[in-house]
Coordinates of C-alpha atoms in Angstrom, one line a residue:
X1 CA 97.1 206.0 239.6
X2 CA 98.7 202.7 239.9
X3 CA 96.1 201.3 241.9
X4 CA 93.3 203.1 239.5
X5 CA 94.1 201.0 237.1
X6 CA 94.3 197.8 238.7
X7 CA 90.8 198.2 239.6
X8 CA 89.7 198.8 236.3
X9 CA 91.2 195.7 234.9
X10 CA 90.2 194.2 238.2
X11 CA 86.7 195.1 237.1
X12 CA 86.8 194.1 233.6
X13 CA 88.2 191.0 234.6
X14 CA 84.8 189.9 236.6
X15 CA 82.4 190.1 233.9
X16 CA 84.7 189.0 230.7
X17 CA 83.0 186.5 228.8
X18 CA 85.8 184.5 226.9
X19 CA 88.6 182.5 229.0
X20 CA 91.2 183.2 227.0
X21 CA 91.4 186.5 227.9
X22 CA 90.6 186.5 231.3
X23 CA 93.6 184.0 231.9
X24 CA 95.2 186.6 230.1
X25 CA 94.4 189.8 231.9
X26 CA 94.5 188.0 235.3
X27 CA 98.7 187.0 234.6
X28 CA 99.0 190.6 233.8
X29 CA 97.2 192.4 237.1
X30 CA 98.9 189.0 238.9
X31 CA 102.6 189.8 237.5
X32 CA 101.9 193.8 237.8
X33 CA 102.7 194.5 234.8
X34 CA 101.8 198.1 234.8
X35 CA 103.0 198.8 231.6
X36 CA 101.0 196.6 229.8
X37 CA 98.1 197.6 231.9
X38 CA 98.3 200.6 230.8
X39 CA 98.1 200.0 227.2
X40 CA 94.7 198.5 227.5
X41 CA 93.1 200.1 229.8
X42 CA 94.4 203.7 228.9
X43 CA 91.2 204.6 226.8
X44 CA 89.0 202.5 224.8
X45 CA 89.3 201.3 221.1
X46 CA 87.1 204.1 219.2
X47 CA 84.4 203.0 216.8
X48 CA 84.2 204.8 213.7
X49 CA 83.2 205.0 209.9
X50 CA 85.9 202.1 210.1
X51 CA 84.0 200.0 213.0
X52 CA 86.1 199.0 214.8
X53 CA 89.8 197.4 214.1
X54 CA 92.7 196.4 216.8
X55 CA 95.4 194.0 218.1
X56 CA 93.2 190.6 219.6
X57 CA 94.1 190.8 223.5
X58 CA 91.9 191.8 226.9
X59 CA 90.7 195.4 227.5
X60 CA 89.2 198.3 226.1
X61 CA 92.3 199.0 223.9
X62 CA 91.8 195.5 222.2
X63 CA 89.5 193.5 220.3
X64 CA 87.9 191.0 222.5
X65 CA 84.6 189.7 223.1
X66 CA 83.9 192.2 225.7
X67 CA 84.3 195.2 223.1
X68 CA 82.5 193.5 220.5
X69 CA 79.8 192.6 223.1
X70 CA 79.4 196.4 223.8
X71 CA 79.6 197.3 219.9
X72 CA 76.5 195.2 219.1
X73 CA 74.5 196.4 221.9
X74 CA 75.3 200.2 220.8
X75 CA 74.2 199.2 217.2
X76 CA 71.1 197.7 218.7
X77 CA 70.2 200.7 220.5
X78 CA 70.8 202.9 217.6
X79 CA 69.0 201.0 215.2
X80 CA 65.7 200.7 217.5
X81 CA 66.2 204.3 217.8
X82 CA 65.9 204.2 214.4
X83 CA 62.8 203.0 214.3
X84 CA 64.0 199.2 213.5
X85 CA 62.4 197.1 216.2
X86 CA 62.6 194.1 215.0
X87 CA 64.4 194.5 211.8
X88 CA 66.9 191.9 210.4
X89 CA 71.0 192.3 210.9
X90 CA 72.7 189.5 209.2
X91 CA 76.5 188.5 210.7
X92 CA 79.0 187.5 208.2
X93 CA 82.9 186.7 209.6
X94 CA 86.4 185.9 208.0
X95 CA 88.3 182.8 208.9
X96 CA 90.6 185.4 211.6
X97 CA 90.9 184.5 215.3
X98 CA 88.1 184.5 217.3
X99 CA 85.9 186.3 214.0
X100 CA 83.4 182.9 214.4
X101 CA 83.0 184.1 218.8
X102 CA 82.5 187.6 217.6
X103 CA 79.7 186.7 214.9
X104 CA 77.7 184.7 217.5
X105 CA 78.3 187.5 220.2
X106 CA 76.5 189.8 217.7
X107 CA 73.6 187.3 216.6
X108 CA 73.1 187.0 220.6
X109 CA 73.0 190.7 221.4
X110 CA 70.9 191.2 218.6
X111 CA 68.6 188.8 219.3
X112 CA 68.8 189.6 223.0
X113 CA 67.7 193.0 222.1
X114 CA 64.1 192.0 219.8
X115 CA 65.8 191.9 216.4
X116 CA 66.2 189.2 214.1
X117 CA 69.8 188.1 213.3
X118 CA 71.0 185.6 210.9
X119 CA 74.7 184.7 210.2
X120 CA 76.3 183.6 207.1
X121 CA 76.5 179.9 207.1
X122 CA 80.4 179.7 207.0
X123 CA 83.3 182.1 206.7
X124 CA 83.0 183.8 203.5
X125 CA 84.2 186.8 201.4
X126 CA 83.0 190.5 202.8
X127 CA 81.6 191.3 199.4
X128 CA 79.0 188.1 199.9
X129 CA 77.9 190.2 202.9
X130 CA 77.2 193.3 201.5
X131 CA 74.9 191.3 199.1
X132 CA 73.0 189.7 201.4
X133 CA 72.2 192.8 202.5
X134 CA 70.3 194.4 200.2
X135 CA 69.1 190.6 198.7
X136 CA 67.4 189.8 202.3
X137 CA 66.3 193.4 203.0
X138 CA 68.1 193.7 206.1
X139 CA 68.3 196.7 208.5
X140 CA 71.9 196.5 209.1
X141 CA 74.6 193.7 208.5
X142 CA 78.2 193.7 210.6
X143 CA 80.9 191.7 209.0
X144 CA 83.8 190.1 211.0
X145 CA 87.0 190.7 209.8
X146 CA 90.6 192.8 209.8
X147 CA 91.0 192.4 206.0
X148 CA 94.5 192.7 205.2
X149 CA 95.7 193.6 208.6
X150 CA 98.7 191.2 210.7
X151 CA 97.2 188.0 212.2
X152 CA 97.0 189.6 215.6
X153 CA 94.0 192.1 214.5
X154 CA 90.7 191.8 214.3
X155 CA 87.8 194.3 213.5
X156 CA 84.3 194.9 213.2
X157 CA 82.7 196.6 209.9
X158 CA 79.0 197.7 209.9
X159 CA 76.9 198.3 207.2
X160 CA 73.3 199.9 207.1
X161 CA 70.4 198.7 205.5
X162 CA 71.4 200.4 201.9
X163 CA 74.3 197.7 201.9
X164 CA 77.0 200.5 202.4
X165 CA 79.4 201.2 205.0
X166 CA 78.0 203.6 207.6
X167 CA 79.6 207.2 207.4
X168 CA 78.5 210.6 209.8
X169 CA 76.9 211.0 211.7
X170 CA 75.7 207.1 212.4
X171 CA 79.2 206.3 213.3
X172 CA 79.1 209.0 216.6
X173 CA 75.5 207.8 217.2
X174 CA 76.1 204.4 217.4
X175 CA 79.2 205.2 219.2
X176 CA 77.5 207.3 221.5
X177 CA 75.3 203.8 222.0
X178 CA 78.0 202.1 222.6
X179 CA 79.1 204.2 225.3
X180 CA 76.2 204.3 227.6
X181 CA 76.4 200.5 227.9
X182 CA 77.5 200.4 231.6
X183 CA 78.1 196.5 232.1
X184 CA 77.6 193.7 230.0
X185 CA 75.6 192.0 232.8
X186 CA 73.0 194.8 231.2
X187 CA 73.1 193.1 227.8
X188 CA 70.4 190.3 227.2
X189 CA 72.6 187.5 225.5
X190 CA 70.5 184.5 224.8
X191 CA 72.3 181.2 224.0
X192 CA 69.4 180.5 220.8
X193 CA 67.2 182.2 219.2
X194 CA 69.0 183.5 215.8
X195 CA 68.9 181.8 212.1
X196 CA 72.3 180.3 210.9
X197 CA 71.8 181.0 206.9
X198 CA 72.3 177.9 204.6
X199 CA 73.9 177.8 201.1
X200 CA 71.2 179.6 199.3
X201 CA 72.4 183.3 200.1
X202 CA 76.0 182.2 198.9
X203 CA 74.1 180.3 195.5
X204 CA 72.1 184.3 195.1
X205 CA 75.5 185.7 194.6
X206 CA 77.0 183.7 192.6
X207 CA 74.2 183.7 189.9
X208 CA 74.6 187.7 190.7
X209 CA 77.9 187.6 189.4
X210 CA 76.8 186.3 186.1
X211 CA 75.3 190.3 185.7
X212 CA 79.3 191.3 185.6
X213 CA 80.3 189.6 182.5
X214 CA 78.9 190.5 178.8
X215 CA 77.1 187.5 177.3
X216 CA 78.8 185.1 174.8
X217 CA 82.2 187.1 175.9
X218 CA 85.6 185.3 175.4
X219 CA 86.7 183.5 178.5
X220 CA 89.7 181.9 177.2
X221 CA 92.6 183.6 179.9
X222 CA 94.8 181.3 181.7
X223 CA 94.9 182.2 185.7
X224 CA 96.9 181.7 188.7
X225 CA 94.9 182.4 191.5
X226 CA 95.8 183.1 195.4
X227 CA 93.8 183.7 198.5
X228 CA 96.4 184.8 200.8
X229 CA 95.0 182.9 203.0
X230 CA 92.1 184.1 203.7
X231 CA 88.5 183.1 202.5
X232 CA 88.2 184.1 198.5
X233 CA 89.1 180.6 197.2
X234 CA 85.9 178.3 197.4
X235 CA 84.0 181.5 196.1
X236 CA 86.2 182.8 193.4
X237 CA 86.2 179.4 192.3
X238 CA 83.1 178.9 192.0
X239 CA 82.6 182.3 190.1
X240 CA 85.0 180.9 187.4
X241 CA 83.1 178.0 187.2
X242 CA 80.0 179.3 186.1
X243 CA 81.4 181.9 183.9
X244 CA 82.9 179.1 181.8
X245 CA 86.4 180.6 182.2
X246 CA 89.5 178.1 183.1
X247 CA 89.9 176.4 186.1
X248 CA 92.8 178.6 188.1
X249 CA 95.6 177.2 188.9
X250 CA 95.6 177.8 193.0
X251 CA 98.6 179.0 195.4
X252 CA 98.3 175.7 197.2
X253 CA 100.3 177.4 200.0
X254 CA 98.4 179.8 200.3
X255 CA 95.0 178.8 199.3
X256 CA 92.8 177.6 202.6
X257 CA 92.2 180.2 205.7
X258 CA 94.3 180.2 208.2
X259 CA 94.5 182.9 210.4
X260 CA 98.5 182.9 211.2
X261 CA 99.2 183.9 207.9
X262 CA 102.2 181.7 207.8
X263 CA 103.8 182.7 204.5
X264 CA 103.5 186.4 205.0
X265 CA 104.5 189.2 206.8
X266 CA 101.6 191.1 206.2
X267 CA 98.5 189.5 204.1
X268 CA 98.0 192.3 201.3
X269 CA 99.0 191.4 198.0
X270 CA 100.2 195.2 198.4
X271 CA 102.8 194.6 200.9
X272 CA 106.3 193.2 199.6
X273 CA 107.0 189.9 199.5
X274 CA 103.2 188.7 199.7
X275 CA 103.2 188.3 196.4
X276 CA 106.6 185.7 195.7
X277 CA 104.7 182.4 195.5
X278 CA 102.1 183.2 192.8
X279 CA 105.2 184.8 191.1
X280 CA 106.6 181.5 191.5
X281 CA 103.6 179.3 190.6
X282 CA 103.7 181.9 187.4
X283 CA 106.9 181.1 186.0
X284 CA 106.3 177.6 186.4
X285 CA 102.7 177.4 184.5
X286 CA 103.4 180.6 182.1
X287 CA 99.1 182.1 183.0
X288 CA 97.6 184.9 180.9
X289 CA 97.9 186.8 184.8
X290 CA 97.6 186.4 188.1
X291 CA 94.9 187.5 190.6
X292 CA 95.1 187.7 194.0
X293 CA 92.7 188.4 197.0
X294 CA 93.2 189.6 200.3
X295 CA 92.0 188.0 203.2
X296 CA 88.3 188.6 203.5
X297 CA 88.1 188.8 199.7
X298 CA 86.9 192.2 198.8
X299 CA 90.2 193.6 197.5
X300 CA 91.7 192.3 194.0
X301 CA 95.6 192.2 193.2
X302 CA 96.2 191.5 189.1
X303 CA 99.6 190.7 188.3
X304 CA 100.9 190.5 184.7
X305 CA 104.3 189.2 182.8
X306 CA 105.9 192.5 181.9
X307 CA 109.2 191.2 180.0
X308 CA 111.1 188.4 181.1
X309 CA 109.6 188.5 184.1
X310 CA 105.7 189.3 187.2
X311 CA 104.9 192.3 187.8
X312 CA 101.9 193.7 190.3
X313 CA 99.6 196.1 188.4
X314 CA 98.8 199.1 190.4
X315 CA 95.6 199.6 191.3
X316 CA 95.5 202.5 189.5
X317 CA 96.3 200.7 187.1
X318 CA 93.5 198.2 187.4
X319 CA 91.0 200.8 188.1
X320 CA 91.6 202.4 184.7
X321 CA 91.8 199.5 182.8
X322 CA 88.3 198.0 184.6
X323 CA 86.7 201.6 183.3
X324 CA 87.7 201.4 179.8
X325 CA 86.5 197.8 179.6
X326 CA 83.1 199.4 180.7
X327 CA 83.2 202.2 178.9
X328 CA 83.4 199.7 175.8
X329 CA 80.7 197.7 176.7
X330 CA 78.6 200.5 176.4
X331 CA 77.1 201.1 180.1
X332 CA 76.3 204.2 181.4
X333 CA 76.1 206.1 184.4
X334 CA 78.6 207.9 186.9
X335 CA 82.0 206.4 187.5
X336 CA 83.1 207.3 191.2
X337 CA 86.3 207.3 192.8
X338 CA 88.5 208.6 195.8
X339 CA 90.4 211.9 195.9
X340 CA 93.6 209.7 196.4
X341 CA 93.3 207.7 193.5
X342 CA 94.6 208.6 189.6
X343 CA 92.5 211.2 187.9
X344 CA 92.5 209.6 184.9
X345 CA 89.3 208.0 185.7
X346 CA 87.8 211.5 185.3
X347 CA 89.1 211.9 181.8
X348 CA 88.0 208.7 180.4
X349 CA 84.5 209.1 182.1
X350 CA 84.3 212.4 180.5
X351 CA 85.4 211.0 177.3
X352 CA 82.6 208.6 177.0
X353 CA 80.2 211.1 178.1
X354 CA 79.5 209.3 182.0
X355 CA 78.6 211.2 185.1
X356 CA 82.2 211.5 187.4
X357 CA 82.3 212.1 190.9
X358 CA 85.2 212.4 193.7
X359 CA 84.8 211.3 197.1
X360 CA 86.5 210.7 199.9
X361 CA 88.4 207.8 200.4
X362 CA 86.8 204.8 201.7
X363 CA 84.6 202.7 199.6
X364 CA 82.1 203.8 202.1
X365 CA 81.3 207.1 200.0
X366 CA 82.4 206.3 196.5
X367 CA 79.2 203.5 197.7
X368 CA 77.0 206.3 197.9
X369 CA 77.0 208.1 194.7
X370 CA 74.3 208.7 192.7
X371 CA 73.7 206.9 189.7
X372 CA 76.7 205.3 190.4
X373 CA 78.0 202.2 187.9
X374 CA 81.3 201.7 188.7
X375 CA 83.9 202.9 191.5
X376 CA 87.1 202.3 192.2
X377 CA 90.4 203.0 194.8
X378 CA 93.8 202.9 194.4
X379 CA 94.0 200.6 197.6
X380 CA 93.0 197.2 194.8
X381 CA 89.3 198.0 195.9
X382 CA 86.8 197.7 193.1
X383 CA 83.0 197.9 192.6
X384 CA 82.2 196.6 189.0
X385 CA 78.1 195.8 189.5
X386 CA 76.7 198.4 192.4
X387 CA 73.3 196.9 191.9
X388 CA 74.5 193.4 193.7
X389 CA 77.1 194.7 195.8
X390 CA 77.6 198.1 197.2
X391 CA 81.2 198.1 198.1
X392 CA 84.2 196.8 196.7
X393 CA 84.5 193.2 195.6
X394 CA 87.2 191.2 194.7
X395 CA 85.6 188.0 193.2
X396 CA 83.5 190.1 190.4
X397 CA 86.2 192.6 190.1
X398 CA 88.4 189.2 189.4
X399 CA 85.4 187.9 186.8
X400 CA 85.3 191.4 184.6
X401 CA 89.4 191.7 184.6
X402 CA 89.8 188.4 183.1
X403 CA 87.3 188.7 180.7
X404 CA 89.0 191.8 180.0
X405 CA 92.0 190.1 179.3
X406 CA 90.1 187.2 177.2
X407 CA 88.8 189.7 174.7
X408 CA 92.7 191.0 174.4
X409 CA 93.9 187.3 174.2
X410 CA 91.8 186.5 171.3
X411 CA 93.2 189.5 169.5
X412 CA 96.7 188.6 170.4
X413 CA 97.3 190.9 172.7
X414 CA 97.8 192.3 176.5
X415 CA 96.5 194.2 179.2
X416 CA 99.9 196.3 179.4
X417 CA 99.6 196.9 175.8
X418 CA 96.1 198.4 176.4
X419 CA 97.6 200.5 179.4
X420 CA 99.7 201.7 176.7
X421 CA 96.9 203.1 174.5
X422 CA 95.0 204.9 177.7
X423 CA 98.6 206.6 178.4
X424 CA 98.9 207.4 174.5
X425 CA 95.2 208.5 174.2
X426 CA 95.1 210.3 177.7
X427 CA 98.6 211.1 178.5
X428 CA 100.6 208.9 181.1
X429 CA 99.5 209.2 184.3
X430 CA 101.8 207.7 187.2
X431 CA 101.0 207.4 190.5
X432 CA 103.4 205.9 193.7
X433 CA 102.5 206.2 197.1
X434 CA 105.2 206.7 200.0
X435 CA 103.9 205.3 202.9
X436 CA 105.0 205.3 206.4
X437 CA 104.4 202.7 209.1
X438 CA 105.1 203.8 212.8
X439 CA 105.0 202.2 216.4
X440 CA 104.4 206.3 217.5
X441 CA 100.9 207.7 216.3
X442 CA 102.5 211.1 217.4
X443 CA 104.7 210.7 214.6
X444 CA 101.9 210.8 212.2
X445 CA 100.6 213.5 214.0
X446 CA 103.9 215.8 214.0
X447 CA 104.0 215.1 210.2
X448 CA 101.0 216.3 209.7
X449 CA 101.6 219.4 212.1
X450 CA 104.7 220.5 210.5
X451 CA 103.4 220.5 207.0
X452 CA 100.2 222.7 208.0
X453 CA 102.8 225.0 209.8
X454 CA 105.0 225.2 206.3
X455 CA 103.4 223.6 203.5
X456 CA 106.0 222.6 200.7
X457 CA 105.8 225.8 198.5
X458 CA 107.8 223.0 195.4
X459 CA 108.4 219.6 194.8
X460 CA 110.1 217.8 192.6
X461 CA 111.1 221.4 191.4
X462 CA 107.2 221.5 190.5
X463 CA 105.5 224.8 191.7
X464 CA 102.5 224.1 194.2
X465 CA 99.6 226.0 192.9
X466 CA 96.8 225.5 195.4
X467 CA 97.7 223.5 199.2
X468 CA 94.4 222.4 200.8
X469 CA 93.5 221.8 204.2
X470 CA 91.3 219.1 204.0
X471 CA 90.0 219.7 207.4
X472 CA 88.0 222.4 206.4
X473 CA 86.2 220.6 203.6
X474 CA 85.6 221.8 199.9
X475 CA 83.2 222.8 198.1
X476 CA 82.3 219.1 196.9
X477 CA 83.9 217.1 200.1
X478 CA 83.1 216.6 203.6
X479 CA 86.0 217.5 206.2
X480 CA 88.6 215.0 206.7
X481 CA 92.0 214.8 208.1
X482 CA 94.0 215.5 204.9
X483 CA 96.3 217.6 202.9
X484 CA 95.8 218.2 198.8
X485 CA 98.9 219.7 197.1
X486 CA 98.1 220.3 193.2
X487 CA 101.2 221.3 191.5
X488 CA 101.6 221.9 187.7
X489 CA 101.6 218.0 186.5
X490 CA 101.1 216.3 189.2
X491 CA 99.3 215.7 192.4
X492 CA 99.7 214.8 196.5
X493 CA 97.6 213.9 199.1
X494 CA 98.9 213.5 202.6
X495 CA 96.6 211.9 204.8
X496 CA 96.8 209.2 208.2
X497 CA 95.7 205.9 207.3
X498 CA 91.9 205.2 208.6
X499 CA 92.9 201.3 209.8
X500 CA 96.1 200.9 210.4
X501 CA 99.7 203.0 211.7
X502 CA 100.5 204.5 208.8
X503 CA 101.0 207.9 207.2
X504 CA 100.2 207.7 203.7
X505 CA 101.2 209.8 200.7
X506 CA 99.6 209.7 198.1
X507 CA 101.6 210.4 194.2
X508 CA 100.6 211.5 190.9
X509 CA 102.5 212.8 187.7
X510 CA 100.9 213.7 184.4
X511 CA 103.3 213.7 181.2
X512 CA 101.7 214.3 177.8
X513 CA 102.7 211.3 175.4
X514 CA 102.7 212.2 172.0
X515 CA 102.6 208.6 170.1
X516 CA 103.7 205.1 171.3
X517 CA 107.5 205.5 170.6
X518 CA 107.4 208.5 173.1
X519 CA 106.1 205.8 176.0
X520 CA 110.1 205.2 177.6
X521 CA 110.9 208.3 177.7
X522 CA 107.6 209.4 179.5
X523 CA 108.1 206.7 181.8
X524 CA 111.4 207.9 182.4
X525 CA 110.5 211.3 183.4
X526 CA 107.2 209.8 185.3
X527 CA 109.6 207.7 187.5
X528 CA 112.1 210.4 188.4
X529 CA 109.6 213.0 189.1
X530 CA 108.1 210.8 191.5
X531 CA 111.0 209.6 193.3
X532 CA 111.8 213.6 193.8
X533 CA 108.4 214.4 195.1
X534 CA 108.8 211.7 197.6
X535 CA 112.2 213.0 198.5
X536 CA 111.3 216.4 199.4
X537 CA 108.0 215.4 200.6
X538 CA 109.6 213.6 203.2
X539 CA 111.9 216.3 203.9
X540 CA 109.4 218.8 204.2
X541 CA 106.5 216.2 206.8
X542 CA 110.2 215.8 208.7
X543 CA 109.4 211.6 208.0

């Protein structure tokens, strides 16, 4: 066995490309390090509706330019089979280690294989990506990036010609691609041949983002802005500029790429902590709110001053007040979102008379609803203007949410005094998500076992009515791994995280408001309930 696995790494070894990781795999067969060994070169790291995502390092089991090498070839393959011969992919990449080696890997392979490629000019935000898509009438795009994920990751997120995120079956089939490359010695690579994009694809979306925004709106809000280090700073910028709104005032900290991540643990506005300094920047220049990116820009984090004091919206939160914005504007269409974000979306959209659909989560399906105008998910991802961009964005969702809170401004008031109108007009609708993070996938797995074996019959002291296995699919999803609990006010979904080590739980609570003064007390309850749903929801996964 021992020796098995030598030679594999042994063999990996001779044809890896990048230095770096050859030094690196050579100390480990050198020292013997079994162990390690065994960790990358126990399977390999498994392309799906996610691409790909893992820990930078040699191996199958890591990202590396050997794996990303193989990943473009198997999208070449499959697109040819397709019927695109010599159809354009266009290569955009965050600011991440190694993302501008993997970018040129792909141009290379694609090129190598009688496509056209062209990469984005610099590192830029996902979002401006996705656009150039569809604006250069591309067969396919890949974009570089681990989004919010620790510095050590990397990943790898295709897109088909549509500008959405693939989903099944092109995931297995380019997987399957990927698989029957035998050797990279097999993959044409040329060192030329590919078209480095200049500004002008960048220019294209900004003037798209103009389409966000309702002309001769206010644009009078005050913002502090942070890019987590990542890419969303020149761009958002920019955005702002043209829009007419106020220059924002920048998390200098945190405000150029660099891809440690030095003043984080984690880079997701989500995550605790990440969000200190433009708490701090807040107190000291008093904004009308804060909005944050993550790294690669597609996600959008609003933070407001609730009291004496910052607060993070939820993104639940966000998503409902982005959809009543809308809604008053006047557009129409179908408002989309994912199963494990707030239903109040539903309500509103139904209100106003708009087409509503559920999907499953990932932006890559709320992406593909018809007629769709606006999508959201709970995760900060938002989709105000599916026409440019058919995914979530962060710098447009930024534009409408601050135009949003303009229009409030200049009638004296605030965004968490609107939230208190939805809850008033809609009922309040709370939502909390337990989430756990684990070194063990089996521990996700277990959870998940356990609670098919005895599904929670209460929570919270809340009778389940209807448990779901989402496995089998409903009558208006696909199968996924997941679990649906709807109980009589209120809601959980149980389901493993798609990109990173996570079980994630998903909360929500329903409590009828009868008039503003009613609001505290509401809250109250919402808040209690919750915090005994997650109780006995983690007694009953065993977590």
């Amino acid at each position: 066995m021992q020796d098995e696995l030598i030679a594999r790494a042994e063999a990996w070894l001779a044809e890896d490309p990048d230095a770096e990781t050859r030094e690196e795999l050579a100390g480990l067969i050198e020292a013997g390090d079994v162990t390690e060994l065994a960790a990358r070169f126990g399977g390999t790291l498994q392309f799906g509706t996610a691409g790909l995502r893992g820990e930078l390092g040699a191996g199958p089991m890591r990202m590396n330019r050997s794996v990303v090498i193989r990943a473009a070839a198997g999208l070449a393959a499959y697109l040819k089979a397709q019927g695109s011969t010599d159809g354009l992919v266009v290569i955009g990449y965050d600011a991440r280690h190694k993302s501008a080696d993997f970018a040129r890997d792909t141009a290379a392979v694609m090129t190598g294989a009688g496509l056209r490629a062209a990469v984005l000019p610099r590192p830029l935000p996902t979002p401006v990506l996705a656009f150039a898509i569809r604006h250069l009438g591309a067969v396919a795009g890949v974009e570089v990036t681990a989004s919010h994920n620790p510095p050590r990751d990397n990943g790898y997120k295709v897109y088909l010609g549509d500008g959405s995120q693939i989903v099944p079956p092109a995931d297995a089939q380019i997987a399957a691609r990927i698989d029957a490359v035998r050797s990279l010695a097999d993959v044409p690579r040329p060192d030329s041949g590919w078209e480095t994009l200049d500004e002008g694809v960048l220019d294209a979306y900004l003037a798209r983002t103009d389409a966000v925004l309702a002309p001769g709106s206010p644009r009078t809000a005050r913002t502090v802005y942070t890019a987590m280090h990542g890419v969303g700073k020149e761009t958002l910028l920019a955005a702002f500029a043209r829009a007419g709104f106020p220059e924002p005032v920048l998390v200098a900290e945190q405000a150029e790429p660099d891809p440690d991540f030095p003043t984080v643990a984690f880079p997701n506005p989500e995550e605790p902590g990440a969000m200190d300094l433009a708490f701090a920047k807040a107190r000291e220049s008093e904004p009308d709110l804060i909005i944050a990116n993550d790294p690669d820009a597609d996600r959008c984090a609003v933070a407001v001053k609730d009291g004496a004091d910052w607060r993070m919206l939820r993104g639940d939160e966000v998503g409902t007040l982005l959809a009543e914005h809308l809604v008053r504007r006047g557009v129409r269409g179908t408002f989309a979102e994912s199963i494990v974000s707030s239903s109040l979306l539903g309500r509103i959209a139904e209100k106003a008379g708009l087409g509503y659909e559920e999907t499953l989560t990932g932006f890559k399906w709320i992406a593909r609803v018809e007629d769709l105008r606006y999508g959201y998910e709970e995760a900060l991802g938002y989709c105000v203007d599916p026409e440019g961009v058919r995914d979530k964005d962060g710098i447009t969702a930024a534009l409408a949410v601050t135009e949003l809170a303009s229009e409030l401004k200049e009638r004296g008031r605030t965004l968490l005094g609107l939230l208190d109108d939805i809850a008033v007009e809609y009922g309040l609708h709370a939502t909390d998500q337990l989430s756990v993070r684990v070194e063990d996938l089996s521990v996700i797995a277990s959870a998940m076992r356990r609670l098919r074996e005895q599904p929670p019959t209460r929570l919270a002291g809340l009778t389940v009515e209807k448990a779901e296995d989402l496995t089998r699919g409903t009558a208006t999803l696909p199968p996924t791994d997941g679990l649906r609990y709807t109980l009589d006010g209120a809601r959980v979904i149980v389901r493993p995280s798609g990109t990173e080590p996570k079980l994630k739980c998903y909360l929500e609570v329903v409590v009828p408001v009868a008039g503003h003064a009613d609001l505290p007390e509401a809250r109250t309850r919402a808040t209690g309930l919750l915090a005994m749903i997650k109780q006995d929801l983690s007694a009953a996964a065993g977590i």
